[in-house]
CSV table of N, CA and C in Angstrom, one decimal:
chain,number,residue,atom,x,y,z
A,1,MET,N,84.1,129.8,16.7
A,1,MET,CA,84.3,128.4,16.8
A,1,MET,C,84.8,127.5,16.4
A,2,SER,N,85.7,126.8,16.4
A,2,SER,CA,86.1,126.4,14.8
A,2,SER,C,85.0,125.0,14.5
A,3,LYS,N,84.4,124.3,13.8
A,3,LYS,CA,83.7,123.5,13.1
A,3,LYS,C,83.8,122.1,13.4
A,4,ILE,N,85.7,121.8,13.7
A,4,ILE,CA,85.5,120.5,13.4
A,4,ILE,C,87.1,120.6,15.0
A,5,ALA,N,86.3,119.4,15.4
A,5,ALA,CA,87.5,119.3,16.7
A,5,ALA,C,88.5,118.5,16.5
A,6,PHE,N,89.7,119.5,16.9
A,6,PHE,CA,91.1,119.1,17.2
A,6,PHE,C,91.1,117.4,17.2
A,7,GLN,N,90.6,116.8,18.3
A,7,GLN,CA,90.7,115.5,17.7
A,7,GLN,C,90.5,114.6,16.6
A,8,ASP,N,89.6,115.1,16.0
A,8,ASP,CA,89.1,114.7,14.6
A,8,ASP,C,90.2,115.0,13.7
A,9,CYS,N,91.0,116.0,14.0
A,9,CYS,CA,91.7,115.9,12.5
A,9,CYS,C,92.7,114.4,12.9
A,10,TYR,N,92.9,114.3,13.6
A,10,TYR,CA,94.5,113.1,14.4
A,10,TYR,C,94.0,112.4,13.1
A,11,ILE,N,95.0,111.4,12.5
A,11,ILE,CA,95.2,110.3,11.6
A,11,ILE,C,94.6,109.4,12.3
A,12,GLN,N,93.8,108.0,11.3
A,12,GLN,CA,93.6,107.1,12.0
A,12,GLN,C,93.9,106.7,13.7
A,13,SER,N,95.0,106.0,12.7
A,13,SER,CA,96.0,105.0,13.7
A,13,SER,C,96.2,105.8,14.8
A,14,LEU,N,96.3,107.0,15.3
A,14,LEU,CA,96.4,108.0,16.7
A,14,LEU,C,95.0,108.6,16.6
A,15,SER,N,94.5,107.7,16.5
A,15,SER,CA,92.6,107.8,17.3
A,15,SER,C,92.1,106.7,17.7
A,16,HIS,N,92.6,106.4,19.0
A,16,HIS,CA,92.0,105.4,19.7
A,16,HIS,C,92.4,105.7,21.5
A,17,CYS,N,92.8,107.2,21.5
A,17,CYS,CA,92.7,107.6,23.2
A,17,CYS,C,91.0,107.7,24.0
A,18,TYR,N,91.4,106.9,24.9
A,18,TYR,CA,89.9,105.9,25.6
A,18,TYR,C,89.2,107.8,26.0
A,19,GLY,N,89.7,108.8,26.2
A,19,GLY,CA,89.5,110.1,26.3
A,19,GLY,C,89.3,110.6,25.3
A,20,CYS,N,89.8,110.6,24.4
A,20,CYS,CA,88.8,111.5,23.5
A,20,CYS,C,89.3,111.3,22.3
A,21,GLY,N,89.6,110.2,21.3
A,21,GLY,CA,89.9,109.0,20.6
A,21,GLY,C,88.7,109.5,19.9
A,22,LYS,N,88.4,109.4,18.6
A,22,LYS,CA,87.0,109.3,17.5
A,22,LYS,C,87.0,107.6,17.3
A,23,ASN,N,88.0,106.7,17.3
A,23,ASN,CA,87.9,105.8,17.4
A,23,ASN,C,87.4,104.6,18.4
A,24,ASN,N,87.4,105.7,19.8
A,24,ASN,CA,86.9,104.5,21.0
A,24,ASN,C,85.6,104.8,21.3
A,25,PRO,N,85.1,103.7,20.9
A,25,PRO,CA,83.7,104.1,21.4
A,25,PRO,C,83.2,104.5,22.4
A,26,GLU,N,83.9,103.7,23.8
A,26,GLU,CA,83.6,103.6,24.5
A,26,GLU,C,84.1,104.9,25.8
A,27,GLY,N,85.3,105.2,24.8
A,27,GLY,CA,85.8,106.3,25.8
A,27,GLY,C,84.9,107.8,25.8
A,28,HIS,N,85.3,108.6,26.3
A,28,HIS,CA,84.7,110.4,26.5
A,28,HIS,C,84.6,110.7,25.4
A,29,GLN,N,85.4,110.9,24.2
A,29,GLN,CA,84.6,111.3,23.1
A,29,GLN,C,85.1,113.0,23.3
A,30,LEU,N,85.9,113.3,24.2
A,30,LEU,CA,86.5,114.4,24.4
A,30,LEU,C,86.5,115.6,23.0
A,31,LYS,N,85.8,116.8,23.3
A,31,LYS,CA,86.5,117.2,21.6
A,31,LYS,C,86.8,119.3,21.8
A,32,SER,N,87.9,119.4,21.9
A,32,SER,CA,88.4,120.9,21.6
A,32,SER,C,88.6,121.6,20.7
A,33,TYR,N,88.8,122.9,21.0
A,33,TYR,CA,88.1,123.4,19.8
A,33,TYR,C,89.2,125.0,20.1
A,34,TRP,N,88.8,125.6,19.2
A,34,TRP,CA,90.2,127.4,19.7
A,34,TRP,C,88.5,128.0,19.8
A,35,LEU,N,88.8,128.8,21.0
A,35,LEU,CA,87.8,129.4,21.8
A,35,LEU,C,87.4,130.7,20.9
A,36,ASP,N,86.4,131.1,21.0
A,36,ASP,CA,85.8,132.2,19.8
A,36,ASP,C,86.9,133.4,19.8
A,37,ASN,N,87.8,133.9,18.8
A,37,ASN,CA,88.1,134.8,18.7
A,37,ASN,C,89.4,135.4,19.3
A,38,PHE,N,89.8,133.5,19.6
A,38,PHE,CA,91.4,133.2,20.6
A,38,PHE,C,92.0,132.5,19.4
A,39,GLU,N,91.8,132.2,18.9
A,39,GLU,CA,93.1,130.9,17.7
A,39,GLU,C,94.3,131.2,17.8
A,40,GLY,N,94.7,130.5,18.5
A,40,GLY,CA,96.5,130.4,19.0
A,40,GLY,C,96.3,130.5,20.2
A,41,SER,N,95.8,131.3,21.0
A,41,SER,CA,95.7,131.5,22.3
A,41,SER,C,94.8,130.8,23.6
A,42,LYS,N,93.8,130.9,23.0
A,42,LYS,CA,92.3,130.2,24.5
A,42,LYS,C,91.7,128.8,23.6
A,43,THR,N,91.8,127.4,24.2
A,43,THR,CA,91.0,126.5,23.5
A,43,THR,C,89.7,126.0,24.8
A,44,ILE,N,88.6,125.5,24.1
A,44,ILE,CA,88.1,125.0,25.0
A,44,ILE,C,87.5,123.7,24.6
A,45,ALA,N,86.7,122.9,25.5
A,45,ALA,CA,85.8,121.5,25.3
A,45,ALA,C,85.0,121.8,26.8
A,46,HIS,N,83.4,120.4,25.9
A,46,HIS,CA,83.1,120.5,26.6
A,46,HIS,C,82.5,119.2,27.4
A,47,PHE,N,81.9,119.1,28.1
A,47,PHE,CA,81.3,117.7,28.4
A,47,PHE,C,80.6,117.4,29.9
A,48,THR,N,79.6,116.7,29.3
A,48,THR,CA,78.6,116.3,30.2
A,48,THR,C,78.8,114.7,31.0
A,49,PRO,N,79.0,114.9,32.6
A,49,PRO,CA,79.1,113.5,32.5
A,49,PRO,C,78.1,112.7,32.7
A,50,LYS,N,78.1,111.1,32.7
A,50,LYS,CA,77.0,110.7,32.7
A,50,LYS,C,77.1,110.1,34.8
A,51,PRO,N,75.4,109.5,34.6
A,51,PRO,CA,75.3,108.7,36.0
A,51,PRO,C,76.3,108.5,36.9
A,52,TYR,N,77.2,107.3,36.2
A,52,TYR,CA,77.7,106.4,36.2
A,52,TYR,C,79.9,106.7,36.6
A,53,HIS,N,79.7,108.2,36.0
A,53,HIS,CA,80.6,109.2,36.7
A,53,HIS,C,80.6,109.6,38.2
A,54,THR,N,80.6,109.2,39.1
A,54,THR,CA,80.3,109.6,40.3
A,54,THR,C,81.1,109.4,41.6
A,55,ALA,N,81.1,110.2,42.1
A,55,ALA,CA,82.8,109.6,42.9
A,55,ALA,C,81.5,109.1,44.5
A,56,ILE,N,80.6,110.2,44.8
A,56,ILE,CA,79.6,110.3,45.9
A,56,ILE,C,78.5,110.6,45.6
A,57,PRO,N,77.3,109.6,46.0
A,57,PRO,CA,76.1,110.9,45.0
A,57,PRO,C,76.4,112.2,44.8
A,58,ARG,N,76.0,112.6,43.7
A,58,ARG,CA,75.8,114.2,42.7
A,58,ARG,C,76.4,115.0,42.5
A,59,PHE,N,78.2,113.9,42.7
A,59,PHE,CA,79.1,114.8,42.3
A,59,PHE,C,80.3,113.7,41.9
A,60,VAL,N,81.2,114.7,40.3
A,60,VAL,CA,82.0,113.6,39.4
A,60,VAL,C,83.1,113.1,40.3
A,61,TYR,N,83.9,112.0,40.3
A,61,TYR,CA,84.4,110.8,40.1
A,61,TYR,C,86.4,111.9,39.9
A,62,GLY,N,86.5,112.6,40.9
A,62,GLY,CA,88.0,113.2,40.8
A,62,GLY,C,88.8,112.7,39.5
A,63,GLY,N,89.3,111.5,39.3
A,63,GLY,CA,89.8,110.5,38.2
A,63,GLY,C,89.0,110.9,36.5
A,64,LEU,N,87.6,111.3,36.3
A,64,LEU,CA,87.8,110.8,35.5
A,64,LEU,C,88.1,113.4,34.9
A,65,LEU,N,87.9,114.1,36.1
A,65,LEU,CA,88.0,115.8,36.0
A,65,LEU,C,89.1,115.7,35.1
A,66,ALA,N,90.6,114.5,35.7
A,66,ALA,CA,92.0,114.7,35.7
A,66,ALA,C,92.1,114.1,34.3
A,67,SER,N,91.6,112.9,33.9
A,67,SER,CA,91.4,112.5,32.4
A,67,SER,C,91.4,113.7,31.3
A,68,LEU,N,90.0,114.1,31.8
A,68,LEU,CA,89.3,114.8,30.6
A,68,LEU,C,90.0,116.6,30.6
A,69,ILE,N,90.8,116.9,31.5
A,69,ILE,CA,91.8,118.2,31.5
A,69,ILE,C,93.1,117.7,31.3
A,70,ASP,N,93.6,116.3,31.3
A,70,ASP,CA,94.3,115.8,30.3
A,70,ASP,C,94.4,115.7,28.8
A,71,CYS,N,93.1,114.7,28.2
A,71,CYS,CA,92.9,115.1,26.6
A,71,CYS,C,93.0,116.3,26.2
A,72,HIS,N,92.5,117.4,26.8
A,72,HIS,CA,92.3,119.0,26.2
A,72,HIS,C,93.6,118.8,26.6
A,73,GLY,N,94.8,119.4,27.3
A,73,GLY,CA,96.2,119.5,27.0
A,73,GLY,C,97.0,119.5,26.2
A,74,THR,N,97.0,118.0,26.1
A,74,THR,CA,97.9,117.5,24.7
A,74,THR,C,96.8,117.4,23.7
A,75,GLY,N,95.9,117.3,23.4
A,75,GLY,CA,95.0,118.4,22.3
A,75,GLY,C,95.6,119.8,21.6
A,76,SER,N,94.7,120.2,22.8
A,76,SER,CA,95.5,121.8,22.6
A,76,SER,C,96.6,121.9,22.0
A,77,ALA,N,97.7,121.8,23.0
A,77,ALA,CA,99.5,121.6,22.3
A,77,ALA,C,99.7,121.1,21.2
A,78,ALA,N,98.9,120.1,20.8
A,78,ALA,CA,99.1,120.1,19.3
A,78,ALA,C,98.1,120.8,18.7
A,79,ALA,N,97.3,121.9,18.6
A,79,ALA,CA,96.5,122.2,17.8
A,79,ALA,C,97.3,123.3,18.1
A,80,VAL,N,97.9,124.1,19.0
A,80,VAL,CA,98.9,125.2,18.9
A,80,VAL,C,100.3,125.4,18.5
A,81,VAL,N,100.7,124.2,18.2
A,81,VAL,CA,101.7,123.8,17.2
A,81,VAL,C,102.3,123.7,16.1
A,82,HIS,N,101.5,123.3,15.9
A,82,HIS,CA,100.2,123.5,14.6
A,82,HIS,C,99.9,124.9,13.8
A,83,TYR,N,99.4,125.9,14.7
A,83,TYR,CA,99.1,127.2,14.4
A,83,TYR,C,100.2,127.9,14.6
A,84,LYS,N,101.1,127.5,15.0
A,84,LYS,CA,102.7,128.2,15.7
A,84,LYS,C,103.2,128.5,14.1
A,85,ASN,N,103.3,126.8,13.4
A,85,ASN,CA,103.9,126.4,12.3
A,85,ASN,C,103.0,126.8,11.3
A,86,ASN,N,101.9,127.7,11.2
A,86,ASN,CA,101.3,127.6,10.2
A,86,ASN,C,100.7,126.6,9.4
A,87,LEU,N,100.5,124.8,10.3
A,87,LEU,CA,99.7,123.8,9.8
A,87,LEU,C,98.8,123.8,10.2
A,88,THR,N,98.0,123.1,9.3
A,88,THR,CA,96.9,122.4,9.8
A,88,THR,C,96.9,121.3,10.3
A,89,ILE,N,96.1,121.4,11.5
A,89,ILE,CA,96.3,120.2,12.4
A,89,ILE,C,95.8,118.9,11.7
A,90,GLY,N,96.1,117.8,11.4
A,90,GLY,CA,95.9,116.2,11.4
A,90,GLY,C,96.4,115.9,9.7
A,91,SER,N,97.6,117.4,9.5
A,91,SER,CA,98.5,117.3,7.7
A,91,SER,C,100.0,116.2,8.0
A,92,ASP,N,100.4,116.2,7.5
A,92,ASP,CA,102.0,115.6,7.1
A,92,ASP,C,103.1,116.1,7.8
A,93,PRO,N,103.6,116.2,8.4
A,93,PRO,CA,104.0,115.2,8.9
A,93,PRO,C,102.9,115.5,10.5
A,94,THR,N,102.8,113.8,11.5
A,94,THR,CA,101.9,114.5,12.1
A,94,THR,C,102.5,114.9,13.0
A,95,ILE,N,102.1,115.4,14.0
A,95,ILE,CA,102.8,116.1,15.4
A,95,ILE,C,101.6,115.5,16.7
A,96,ARG,N,101.9,115.1,17.2
A,96,ARG,CA,101.3,114.7,18.2
A,96,ARG,C,101.8,114.6,19.8
A,97,PHE,N,100.7,114.9,20.3
A,97,PHE,CA,102.0,115.3,22.1
A,97,PHE,C,101.0,114.0,23.1
A,98,VAL,N,102.1,114.1,23.9
A,98,VAL,CA,101.6,113.0,25.1
A,98,VAL,C,102.2,114.0,26.3
A,99,THR,N,101.4,113.5,27.9
A,99,THR,CA,101.7,114.1,29.0
A,99,THR,C,102.7,113.5,29.2
A,100,ALA,N,103.6,114.7,29.6
A,100,ALA,CA,105.3,114.6,30.5
A,100,ALA,C,104.4,114.9,32.2
A,101,ALA,N,104.3,114.8,32.5
A,101,ALA,CA,103.0,116.0,33.9
A,101,ALA,C,101.7,116.2,33.3
A,102,LEU,N,100.9,116.4,34.6
A,102,LEU,CA,99.9,116.3,35.0
A,102,LEU,C,99.4,116.8,35.9
A,103,ASN,N,99.1,117.9,36.5
A,103,ASN,CA,99.2,118.9,38.2
A,103,ASN,C,98.2,119.0,37.7
A,104,ILE,N,97.1,118.5,39.5
A,104,ILE,CA,95.6,118.8,39.4
A,104,ILE,C,95.0,119.6,40.7
A,105,ASN,N,94.3,120.8,40.8
A,105,ASN,CA,94.0,121.4,41.8
A,105,ASN,C,92.3,121.1,41.7
A,106,TYR,N,92.2,120.5,42.9
A,106,TYR,CA,90.6,120.2,43.3
A,106,TYR,C,90.1,121.4,43.9
A,107,LEU,N,89.1,121.9,43.8
A,107,LEU,CA,89.4,123.2,44.1
A,107,LEU,C,87.1,123.5,44.8
A,108,ALA,N,86.6,122.8,44.1
A,108,ALA,CA,85.4,122.7,44.6
A,108,ALA,C,85.0,121.6,44.3
A,109,PRO,N,83.5,121.0,44.9
A,109,PRO,CA,83.0,119.6,44.1
A,109,PRO,C,82.5,119.8,42.3
A,110,THR,N,82.1,119.3,41.6
A,110,THR,CA,82.0,118.8,40.4
A,110,THR,C,80.8,118.7,40.1
A,111,PRO,N,79.1,119.3,40.4
A,111,PRO,CA,77.8,118.7,40.3
A,111,PRO,C,78.4,118.1,39.0
A,112,ILE,N,77.5,116.6,39.4
A,112,ILE,CA,77.4,115.5,37.7
A,112,ILE,C,76.4,115.6,36.8
A,113,ASP,N,75.4,116.6,36.8
A,113,ASP,CA,74.1,116.8,36.8
A,113,ASP,C,74.3,118.3,35.9
A,114,LYS,N,75.9,118.3,35.8
A,114,LYS,CA,76.3,119.7,35.0
A,114,LYS,C,76.9,119.7,33.7
A,115,ARG,N,76.7,120.9,33.1
A,115,ARG,CA,77.6,120.7,31.6
A,115,ARG,C,79.2,121.1,31.8
A,116,LEU,N,80.7,120.5,32.2
A,116,LEU,CA,80.9,121.4,32.5
A,116,LEU,C,82.4,121.6,31.0
A,117,GLU,N,82.4,123.1,31.5
A,117,GLU,CA,83.6,123.9,30.8
A,117,GLU,C,85.0,123.8,30.7
A,118,LEU,N,85.4,123.5,29.6
A,118,LEU,CA,87.4,123.3,29.9
A,118,LEU,C,88.0,124.6,29.0
A,119,VAL,N,88.5,125.2,29.6
A,119,VAL,CA,89.9,126.3,29.1
A,119,VAL,C,91.0,126.3,29.4
A,120,GLY,N,91.4,126.7,28.4
A,120,GLY,CA,93.3,126.1,28.2
A,120,GLY,C,93.7,127.6,27.2
A,121,GLU,N,94.5,127.9,28.4
A,121,GLU,CA,95.9,128.6,27.9
A,121,GLU,C,96.9,128.3,28.1
A,122,PHE,N,97.9,129.0,27.7
A,122,PHE,CA,99.7,128.5,27.7
A,122,PHE,C,100.0,129.2,27.8
A,123,SER,N,101.1,128.2,28.5
A,123,SER,CA,102.3,129.7,29.4
A,123,SER,C,103.0,129.4,29.3
A,124,GLN,N,103.6,128.1,27.6
A,124,GLN,CA,104.9,127.7,27.7
A,124,GLN,C,104.7,127.1,25.8
A,125,VAL,N,105.2,127.8,25.2
A,125,VAL,CA,105.0,126.9,23.7
A,125,VAL,C,106.0,126.9,22.9
A,126,LYS,N,106.4,125.8,22.7
A,126,LYS,CA,107.4,125.0,21.8
A,126,LYS,C,107.9,124.1,21.8
A,127,ASP,N,108.1,124.1,19.8
A,127,ASP,CA,108.0,122.9,19.1
A,127,ASP,C,107.9,121.6,20.0
A,128,ASN,N,108.6,121.3,20.7
A,128,ASN,CA,108.8,119.6,21.0
A,128,ASN,C,108.1,119.5,22.4
A,129,LYS,N,107.6,121.0,23.3
A,129,LYS,CA,107.2,121.0,24.7
A,129,LYS,C,105.9,122.1,24.7
A,130,VAL,N,105.1,121.7,25.6
A,130,VAL,CA,104.4,123.2,26.0
A,130,VAL,C,103.8,122.4,26.7
A,131,ILE,N,103.0,124.2,27.4
A,131,ILE,CA,102.2,123.5,28.7
A,131,ILE,C,101.3,124.4,28.6
A,132,VAL,N,99.9,123.9,29.1
A,132,VAL,CA,98.8,124.6,28.9
A,132,VAL,C,97.8,124.5,29.9
A,133,ASP,N,97.8,125.7,30.4
A,133,ASP,CA,97.1,125.7,31.7
A,133,ASP,C,95.5,125.2,31.5
A,134,ILE,N,94.6,124.8,32.9
A,134,ILE,CA,93.1,124.5,32.1
A,134,ILE,C,92.8,124.8,33.4
A,135,THR,N,91.4,125.6,33.1
A,135,THR,CA,90.5,125.6,34.1
A,135,THR,C,89.1,124.4,33.6
A,136,LEU,N,88.5,124.2,34.6
A,136,LEU,CA,87.4,123.1,34.5
A,136,LEU,C,86.2,123.7,35.2
A,137,SER,N,85.2,124.7,34.9
A,137,SER,CA,84.3,125.1,35.2
A,137,SER,C,83.2,124.1,35.3
A,138,THR,N,82.0,124.8,35.9
A,138,THR,CA,80.3,124.9,35.5
A,138,THR,C,79.1,125.2,36.0
A,139,HIS,N,78.6,126.7,35.6
A,139,HIS,CA,78.0,127.4,35.9
A,139,HIS,C,78.6,128.5,36.6
A,140,ASN,N,80.1,129.0,35.5
A,140,ASN,CA,80.8,130.4,36.7
A,140,ASN,C,81.7,129.7,37.9
A,141,VAL,N,81.5,128.9,38.4
A,141,VAL,CA,82.5,128.3,39.2
A,141,VAL,C,83.6,127.1,38.7
A,142,ILE,N,84.6,127.8,38.7
A,142,ILE,CA,86.0,127.3,38.4
A,142,ILE,C,86.1,125.7,40.4
A,143,CYS,N,86.4,124.3,39.3
A,143,CYS,CA,85.6,123.4,40.2
A,143,CYS,C,87.3,122.4,40.4
A,144,VAL,N,88.1,123.0,39.0
A,144,VAL,CA,89.3,122.2,39.0
A,144,VAL,C,90.5,123.5,38.4
A,145,LYS,N,91.1,123.3,38.6
A,145,LYS,CA,92.7,123.6,37.7
A,145,LYS,C,93.6,122.6,38.0
A,146,GLY,N,93.7,122.9,36.2
A,146,GLY,CA,95.1,122.1,36.5
A,146,GLY,C,96.1,122.1,35.3
A,147,GLU,N,97.2,120.8,35.5
A,147,GLU,CA,98.4,121.9,34.1
A,147,GLU,C,98.8,120.7,34.2
A,148,VAL,N,99.1,120.7,32.9
A,148,VAL,CA,99.8,119.8,31.5
A,148,VAL,C,100.8,120.4,30.8
A,149,VAL,N,101.6,119.1,31.1
A,149,VAL,CA,102.8,119.7,30.6
A,149,VAL,C,103.3,118.7,29.2
A,150,ALA,N,103.3,118.7,28.2
A,150,ALA,CA,102.9,117.8,26.6
A,150,ALA,C,104.4,118.0,26.3
A,151,VAL,N,104.9,116.7,25.5
A,151,VAL,CA,105.7,116.6,25.3
A,151,VAL,C,105.3,116.7,23.6
A,152,LYS,N,106.6,116.4,22.5
A,152,LYS,CA,106.2,115.8,21.4
A,152,LYS,C,106.3,114.5,21.2
A,153,MET,N,104.8,114.0,20.9
A,153,MET,CA,105.0,111.9,20.8
A,153,MET,C,106.4,111.9,20.0
A,154,PRO,N,106.6,110.3,20.5
A,154,PRO,CA,107.7,110.1,20.5
A,154,PRO,C,107.7,109.2,19.3
A,155,ALA,N,108.7,108.9,17.6
A,155,ALA,CA,108.4,108.9,16.4
A,155,ALA,C,107.6,106.8,17.2
A,156,THR,N,108.8,106.6,18.0
A,156,THR,CA,108.3,105.3,18.1
A,156,THR,C,106.6,105.1,18.6
A,157,PHE,N,106.0,106.1,18.8
A,157,PHE,CA,104.6,105.1,18.9
A,157,PHE,C,103.7,105.5,18.0
A,158,LYS,N,104.6,105.4,16.9
A,158,LYS,CA,103.5,105.4,15.2
A,158,LYS,C,103.6,104.3,14.6
């Protein structure tokens, strides 16, 4: 696994996301990496929910799970387009992605006291659009499956 998270390579002016921005101390601070031996094809992130992320006692709020999938998906999209074009993530010009569509399927209750693992795989990779399929699991139980359709961030966002 790479030692530097994709999100930690983003330029300062684009690092404020509530889900993954290093410049947002109140956010989730999600960090995404290449999965060992799968650079360019699979990504991974981990997150441990806090007690206040509850939906009902003992289980994680579904909105949190959706936001983790969302941020892991857009981070993974940026990383794979950099990889495909032999660029270093964070290099100039900045290539960032935003969510065009987010599809979530909740498959099992997600316990609040366990570390969560998100694994992303790419079903489509183009320079301007990436589709990432993500599974969120804990202790080998898949709790959520999501699909992130990520599109290149418009220049007007910079």
